[in-house]
Short mmCIF file of C-alpha atoms (C1' of nucleotides) in Angstrom, two decimals:
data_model
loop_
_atom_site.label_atom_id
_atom_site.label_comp_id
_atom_site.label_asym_id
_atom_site.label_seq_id
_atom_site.Cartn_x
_atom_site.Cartn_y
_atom_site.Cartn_z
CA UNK R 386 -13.31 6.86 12.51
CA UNK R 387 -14.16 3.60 10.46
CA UNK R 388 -11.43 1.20 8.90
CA UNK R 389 -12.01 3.25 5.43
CA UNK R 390 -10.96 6.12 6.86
CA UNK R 391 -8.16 4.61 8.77
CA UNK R 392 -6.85 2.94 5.13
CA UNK R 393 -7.25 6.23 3.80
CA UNK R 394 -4.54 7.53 6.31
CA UNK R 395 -2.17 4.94 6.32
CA UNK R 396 -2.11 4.92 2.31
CA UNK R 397 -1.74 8.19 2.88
CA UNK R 398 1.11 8.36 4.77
CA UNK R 399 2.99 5.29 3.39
CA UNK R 400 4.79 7.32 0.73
CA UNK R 401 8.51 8.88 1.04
CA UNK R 402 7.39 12.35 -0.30
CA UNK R 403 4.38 12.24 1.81
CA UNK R 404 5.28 10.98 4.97
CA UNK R 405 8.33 13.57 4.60
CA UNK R 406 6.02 16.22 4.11
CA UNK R 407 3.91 14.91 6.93
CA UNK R 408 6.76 15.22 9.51
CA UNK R 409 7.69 18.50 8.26
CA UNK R 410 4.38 19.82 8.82
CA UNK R 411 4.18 18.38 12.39
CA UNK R 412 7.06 19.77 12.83
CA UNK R 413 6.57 23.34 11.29
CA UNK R 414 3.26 23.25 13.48
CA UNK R 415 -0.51 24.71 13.45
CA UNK R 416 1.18 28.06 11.69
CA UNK R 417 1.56 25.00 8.85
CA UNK R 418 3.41 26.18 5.51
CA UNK R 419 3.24 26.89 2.23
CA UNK R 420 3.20 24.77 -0.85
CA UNK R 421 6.12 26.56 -2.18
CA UNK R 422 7.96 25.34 0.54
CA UNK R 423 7.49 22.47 0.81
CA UNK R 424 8.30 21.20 -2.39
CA UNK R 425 11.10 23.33 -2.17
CA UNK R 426 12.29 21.29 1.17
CA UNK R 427 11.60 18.31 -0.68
CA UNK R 428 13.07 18.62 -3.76
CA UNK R 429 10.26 17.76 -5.81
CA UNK R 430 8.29 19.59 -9.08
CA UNK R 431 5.07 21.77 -7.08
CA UNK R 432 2.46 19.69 -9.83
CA UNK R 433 4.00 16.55 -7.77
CA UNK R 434 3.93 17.40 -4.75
CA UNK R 435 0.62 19.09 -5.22
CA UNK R 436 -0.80 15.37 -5.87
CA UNK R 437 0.74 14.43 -2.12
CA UNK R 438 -0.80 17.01 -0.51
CA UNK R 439 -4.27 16.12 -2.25
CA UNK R 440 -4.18 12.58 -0.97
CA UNK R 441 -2.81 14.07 3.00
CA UNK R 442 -5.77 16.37 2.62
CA UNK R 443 -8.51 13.82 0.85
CA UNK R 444 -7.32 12.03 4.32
CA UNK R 445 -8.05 14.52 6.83
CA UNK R 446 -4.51 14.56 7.62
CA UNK R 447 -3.89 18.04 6.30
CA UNK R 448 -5.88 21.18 6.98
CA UNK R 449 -5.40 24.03 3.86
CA UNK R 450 -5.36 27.62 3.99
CA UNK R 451 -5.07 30.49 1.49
CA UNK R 452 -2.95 33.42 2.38
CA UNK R 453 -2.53 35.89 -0.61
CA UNK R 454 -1.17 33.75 -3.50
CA UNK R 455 0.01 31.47 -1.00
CA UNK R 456 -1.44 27.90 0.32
CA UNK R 457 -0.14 27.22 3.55
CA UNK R 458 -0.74 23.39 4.95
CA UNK R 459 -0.65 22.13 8.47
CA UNK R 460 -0.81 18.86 10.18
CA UNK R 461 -4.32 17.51 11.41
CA UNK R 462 -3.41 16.63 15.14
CA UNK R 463 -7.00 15.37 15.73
CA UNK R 464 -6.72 13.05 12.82
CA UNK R 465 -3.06 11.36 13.89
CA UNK R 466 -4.51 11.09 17.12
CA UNK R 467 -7.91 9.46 15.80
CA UNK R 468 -5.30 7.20 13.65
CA UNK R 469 -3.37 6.36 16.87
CA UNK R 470 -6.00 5.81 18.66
CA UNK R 471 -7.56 3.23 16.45
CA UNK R 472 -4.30 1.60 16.00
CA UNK R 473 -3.48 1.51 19.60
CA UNK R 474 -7.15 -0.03 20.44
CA UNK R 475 -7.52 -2.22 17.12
CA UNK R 476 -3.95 -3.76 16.22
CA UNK R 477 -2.91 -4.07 19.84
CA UNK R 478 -3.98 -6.92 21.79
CA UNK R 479 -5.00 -4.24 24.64
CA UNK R 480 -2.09 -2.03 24.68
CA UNK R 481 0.08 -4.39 25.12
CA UNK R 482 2.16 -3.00 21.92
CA UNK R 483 1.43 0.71 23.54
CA UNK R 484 4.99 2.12 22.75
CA UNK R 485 6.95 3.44 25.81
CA UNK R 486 7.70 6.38 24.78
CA UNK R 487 4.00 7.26 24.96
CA UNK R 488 4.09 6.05 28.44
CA UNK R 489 6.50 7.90 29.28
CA UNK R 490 5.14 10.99 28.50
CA UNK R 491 2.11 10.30 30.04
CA UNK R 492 3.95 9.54 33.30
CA UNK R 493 5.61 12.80 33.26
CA UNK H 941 13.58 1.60 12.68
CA UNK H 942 14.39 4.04 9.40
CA UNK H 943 11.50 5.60 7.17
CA UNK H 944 11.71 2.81 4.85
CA UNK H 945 10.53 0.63 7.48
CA UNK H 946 7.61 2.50 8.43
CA UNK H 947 6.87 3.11 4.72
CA UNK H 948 6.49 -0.73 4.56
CA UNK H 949 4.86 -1.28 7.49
CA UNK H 950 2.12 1.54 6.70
CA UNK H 951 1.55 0.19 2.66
CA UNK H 952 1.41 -3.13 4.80
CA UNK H 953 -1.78 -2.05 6.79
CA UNK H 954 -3.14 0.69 4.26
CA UNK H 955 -5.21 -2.19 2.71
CA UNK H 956 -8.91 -3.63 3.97
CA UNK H 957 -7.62 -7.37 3.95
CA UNK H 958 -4.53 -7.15 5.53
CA UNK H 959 -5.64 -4.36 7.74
CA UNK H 960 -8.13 -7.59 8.52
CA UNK H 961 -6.13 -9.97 8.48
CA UNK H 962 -3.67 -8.17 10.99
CA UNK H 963 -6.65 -7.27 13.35
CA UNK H 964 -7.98 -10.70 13.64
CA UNK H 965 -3.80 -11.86 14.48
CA UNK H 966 -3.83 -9.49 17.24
CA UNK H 967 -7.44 -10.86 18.50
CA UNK H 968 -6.16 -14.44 18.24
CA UNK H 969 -3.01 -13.48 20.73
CA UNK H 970 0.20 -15.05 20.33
CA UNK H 971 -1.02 -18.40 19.29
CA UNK H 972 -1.53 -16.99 16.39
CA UNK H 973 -3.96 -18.19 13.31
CA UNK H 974 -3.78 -20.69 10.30
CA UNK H 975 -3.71 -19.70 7.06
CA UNK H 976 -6.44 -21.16 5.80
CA UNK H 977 -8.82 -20.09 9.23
CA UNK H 978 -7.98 -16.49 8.12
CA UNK H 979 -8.80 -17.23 4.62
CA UNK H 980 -12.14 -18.62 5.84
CA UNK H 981 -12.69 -15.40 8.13
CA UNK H 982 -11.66 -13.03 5.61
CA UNK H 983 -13.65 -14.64 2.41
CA UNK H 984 -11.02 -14.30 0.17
CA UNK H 985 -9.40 -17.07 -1.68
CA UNK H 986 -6.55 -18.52 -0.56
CA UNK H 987 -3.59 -17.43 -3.12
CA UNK H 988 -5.00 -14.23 -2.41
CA UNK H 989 -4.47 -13.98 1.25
CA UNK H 990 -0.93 -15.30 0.67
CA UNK H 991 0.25 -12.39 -0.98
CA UNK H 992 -1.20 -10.20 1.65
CA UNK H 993 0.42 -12.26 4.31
CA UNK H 994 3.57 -12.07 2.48
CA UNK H 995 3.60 -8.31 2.61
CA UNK H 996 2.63 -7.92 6.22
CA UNK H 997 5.50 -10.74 6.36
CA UNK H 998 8.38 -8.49 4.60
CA UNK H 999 7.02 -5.66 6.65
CA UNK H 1000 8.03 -7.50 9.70
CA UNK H 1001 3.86 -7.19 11.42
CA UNK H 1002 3.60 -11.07 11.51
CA UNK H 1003 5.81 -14.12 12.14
CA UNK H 1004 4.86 -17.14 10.84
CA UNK H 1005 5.69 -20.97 11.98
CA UNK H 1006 5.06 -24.51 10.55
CA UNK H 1007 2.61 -26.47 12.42
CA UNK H 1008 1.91 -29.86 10.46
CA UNK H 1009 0.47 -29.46 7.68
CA UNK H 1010 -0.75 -25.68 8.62
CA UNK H 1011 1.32 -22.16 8.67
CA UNK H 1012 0.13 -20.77 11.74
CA UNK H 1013 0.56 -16.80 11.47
CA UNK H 1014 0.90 -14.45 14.76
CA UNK H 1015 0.59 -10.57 15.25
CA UNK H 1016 4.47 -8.93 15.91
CA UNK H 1017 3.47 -6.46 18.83
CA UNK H 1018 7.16 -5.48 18.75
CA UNK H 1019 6.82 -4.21 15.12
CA UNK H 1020 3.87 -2.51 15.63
CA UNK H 1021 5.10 -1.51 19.13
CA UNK H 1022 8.24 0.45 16.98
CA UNK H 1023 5.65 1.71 14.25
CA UNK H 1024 3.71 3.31 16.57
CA UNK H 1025 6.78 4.61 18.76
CA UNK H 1026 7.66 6.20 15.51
CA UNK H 1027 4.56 8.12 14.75
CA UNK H 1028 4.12 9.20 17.80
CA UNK H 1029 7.56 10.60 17.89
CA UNK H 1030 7.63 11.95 14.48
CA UNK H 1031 4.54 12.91 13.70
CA UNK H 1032 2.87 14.42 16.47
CA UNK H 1033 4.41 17.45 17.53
CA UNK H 1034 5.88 16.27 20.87
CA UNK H 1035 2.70 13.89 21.76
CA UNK H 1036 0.35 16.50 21.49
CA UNK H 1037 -1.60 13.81 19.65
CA UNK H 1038 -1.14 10.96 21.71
CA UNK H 1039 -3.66 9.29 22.13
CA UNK H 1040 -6.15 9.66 24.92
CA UNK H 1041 -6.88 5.77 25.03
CA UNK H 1042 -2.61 4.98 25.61
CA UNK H 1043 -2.94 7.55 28.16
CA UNK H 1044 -5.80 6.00 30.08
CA UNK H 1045 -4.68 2.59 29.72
CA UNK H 1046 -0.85 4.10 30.61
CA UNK H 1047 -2.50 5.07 34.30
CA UNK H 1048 -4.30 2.44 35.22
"C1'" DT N 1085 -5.50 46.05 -17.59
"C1'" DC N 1086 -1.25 43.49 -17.81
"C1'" DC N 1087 2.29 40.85 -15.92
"C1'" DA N 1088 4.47 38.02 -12.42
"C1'" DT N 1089 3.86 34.68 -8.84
"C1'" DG N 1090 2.08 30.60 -6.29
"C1'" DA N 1091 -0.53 26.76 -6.85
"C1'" DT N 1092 -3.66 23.28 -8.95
"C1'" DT N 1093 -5.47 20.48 -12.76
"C1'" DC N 1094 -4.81 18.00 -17.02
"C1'" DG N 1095 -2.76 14.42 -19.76
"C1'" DA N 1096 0.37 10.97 -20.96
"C1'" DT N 1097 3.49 7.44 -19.38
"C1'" DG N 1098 5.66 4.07 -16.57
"C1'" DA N 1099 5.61 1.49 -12.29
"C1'" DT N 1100 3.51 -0.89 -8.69
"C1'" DT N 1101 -0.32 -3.41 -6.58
"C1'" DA N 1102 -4.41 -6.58 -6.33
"C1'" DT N 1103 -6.86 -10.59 -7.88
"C1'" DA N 1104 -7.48 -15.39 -8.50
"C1'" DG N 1105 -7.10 -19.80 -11.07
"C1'" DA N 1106 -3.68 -23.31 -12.07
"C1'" DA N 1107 0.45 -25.60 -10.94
"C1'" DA N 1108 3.87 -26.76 -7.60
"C1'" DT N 1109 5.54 -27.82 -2.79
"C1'" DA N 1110 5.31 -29.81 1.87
"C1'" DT N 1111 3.21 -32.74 5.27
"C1'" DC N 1112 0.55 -36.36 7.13
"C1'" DG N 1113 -2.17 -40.67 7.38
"C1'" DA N 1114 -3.40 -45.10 5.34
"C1'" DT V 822 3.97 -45.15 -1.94
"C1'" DC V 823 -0.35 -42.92 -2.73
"C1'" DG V 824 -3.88 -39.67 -1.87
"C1'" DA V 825 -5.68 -35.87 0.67
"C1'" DT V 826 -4.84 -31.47 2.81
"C1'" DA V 827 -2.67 -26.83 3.63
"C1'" DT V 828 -0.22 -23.42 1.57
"C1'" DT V 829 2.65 -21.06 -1.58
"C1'" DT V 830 4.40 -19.80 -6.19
"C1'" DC V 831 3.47 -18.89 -10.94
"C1'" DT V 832 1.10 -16.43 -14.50
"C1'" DA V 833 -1.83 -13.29 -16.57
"C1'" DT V 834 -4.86 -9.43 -16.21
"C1'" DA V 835 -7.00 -5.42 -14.38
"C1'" DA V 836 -6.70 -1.56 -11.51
"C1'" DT V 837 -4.50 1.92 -8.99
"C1'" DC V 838 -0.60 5.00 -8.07
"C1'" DA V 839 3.47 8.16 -9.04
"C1'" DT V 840 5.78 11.42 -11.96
"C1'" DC V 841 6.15 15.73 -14.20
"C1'" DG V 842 5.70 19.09 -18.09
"C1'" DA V 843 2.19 22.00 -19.94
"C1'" DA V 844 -1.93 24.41 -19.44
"C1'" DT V 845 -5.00 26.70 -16.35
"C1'" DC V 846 -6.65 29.34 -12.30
"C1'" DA V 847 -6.29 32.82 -8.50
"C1'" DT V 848 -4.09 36.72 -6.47
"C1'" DG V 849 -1.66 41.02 -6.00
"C1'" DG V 850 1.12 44.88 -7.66
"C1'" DA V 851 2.46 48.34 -11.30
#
DNA sequence: TCCATGATTCGATGATTATAGAAATATCGA
DNA sequence: TCGATATTTCTATAATCATCGAATCATGGA
């Protein structure tokens, strides 16, 4: 995962629309969800948020599937945790910027 | 630490200078680097690097102090500390994607 | 085949971002 | 005070990004 790639996915996910649509994915999980409903969660004309979900996807961010007329997204776990990781071992000084609630988890 | 603050903090790093620029702050530890020396690094002239440093600034990823005649600049681990925090949280399905890296480092 | 549905692509427009030279500001040493 | 140095602000320009209606494409049912 090479800085490119890592711009790519933090360009990708510093937009409102897209970073909403990002958490809602995450949180629909790997059963994803349609187009339709997303834009329909997020208030916002399908050609738009069609454009989002081209850049999440150009990222590796989002994975696509067609079910009937239906194209249902879902989150990329591999590629937030390549993003993460690269963060984590890039931008901080040895983990010392790690955020505790990652520790936590781990501990438990 | 609302949306809009990770929005700004991800447009802040979702660019090859700055994402530069930030990386070589965290390698230079809280001391911290000089303007100009991170010009010189990054090979970019120097009005240019000011309005990258200026939106890493706003973003709240680097502080910045007056020494002399030089504006030393130094990495924020809090920020990114609470960006990180946040994606983790928010977009990773209950840490399924943390990353393995945070986890070793978390138990040694 | 024909129509309705779900989604993407196209095209035009406005807004934001990046670049870098020139001018301005702040600090220090002579 | 004057000149040199370090940096930012100003200004203009080019490039990229965001928005959204209209047109197009793919699918499934009557």
């Amino acid at each position: 995962m090479g800085p490119d790639s890592i711009i790519r996915s933090l360009g990708a996910l510093a937009q409102e629309h897209r970073l909403a649509a990002f958490r809602l994915l995450v949180q629909a999980g790997p059963e994803g969800m349609a187009a339709g409903a997303l834009a329909d969660a997020l208030g916002i004309p399908a050609s738009s948020l069609s454009f989002h979900l081209a850049q999440l996807s150009h990222a590796g961010l989002v994975s696509q599937r067609r079910v009937s007329r239906s194209i249902i997204y879902a989150a990329d776990y591999a590629a937030m945790n390549g993003l993460l990781s690269y963060l984590t071992e890039n931008c901080c000084a040895g983990g010392s910027c790690a955020p505790a609630a990652t520790a936590e988890r781990m501990a438990s």
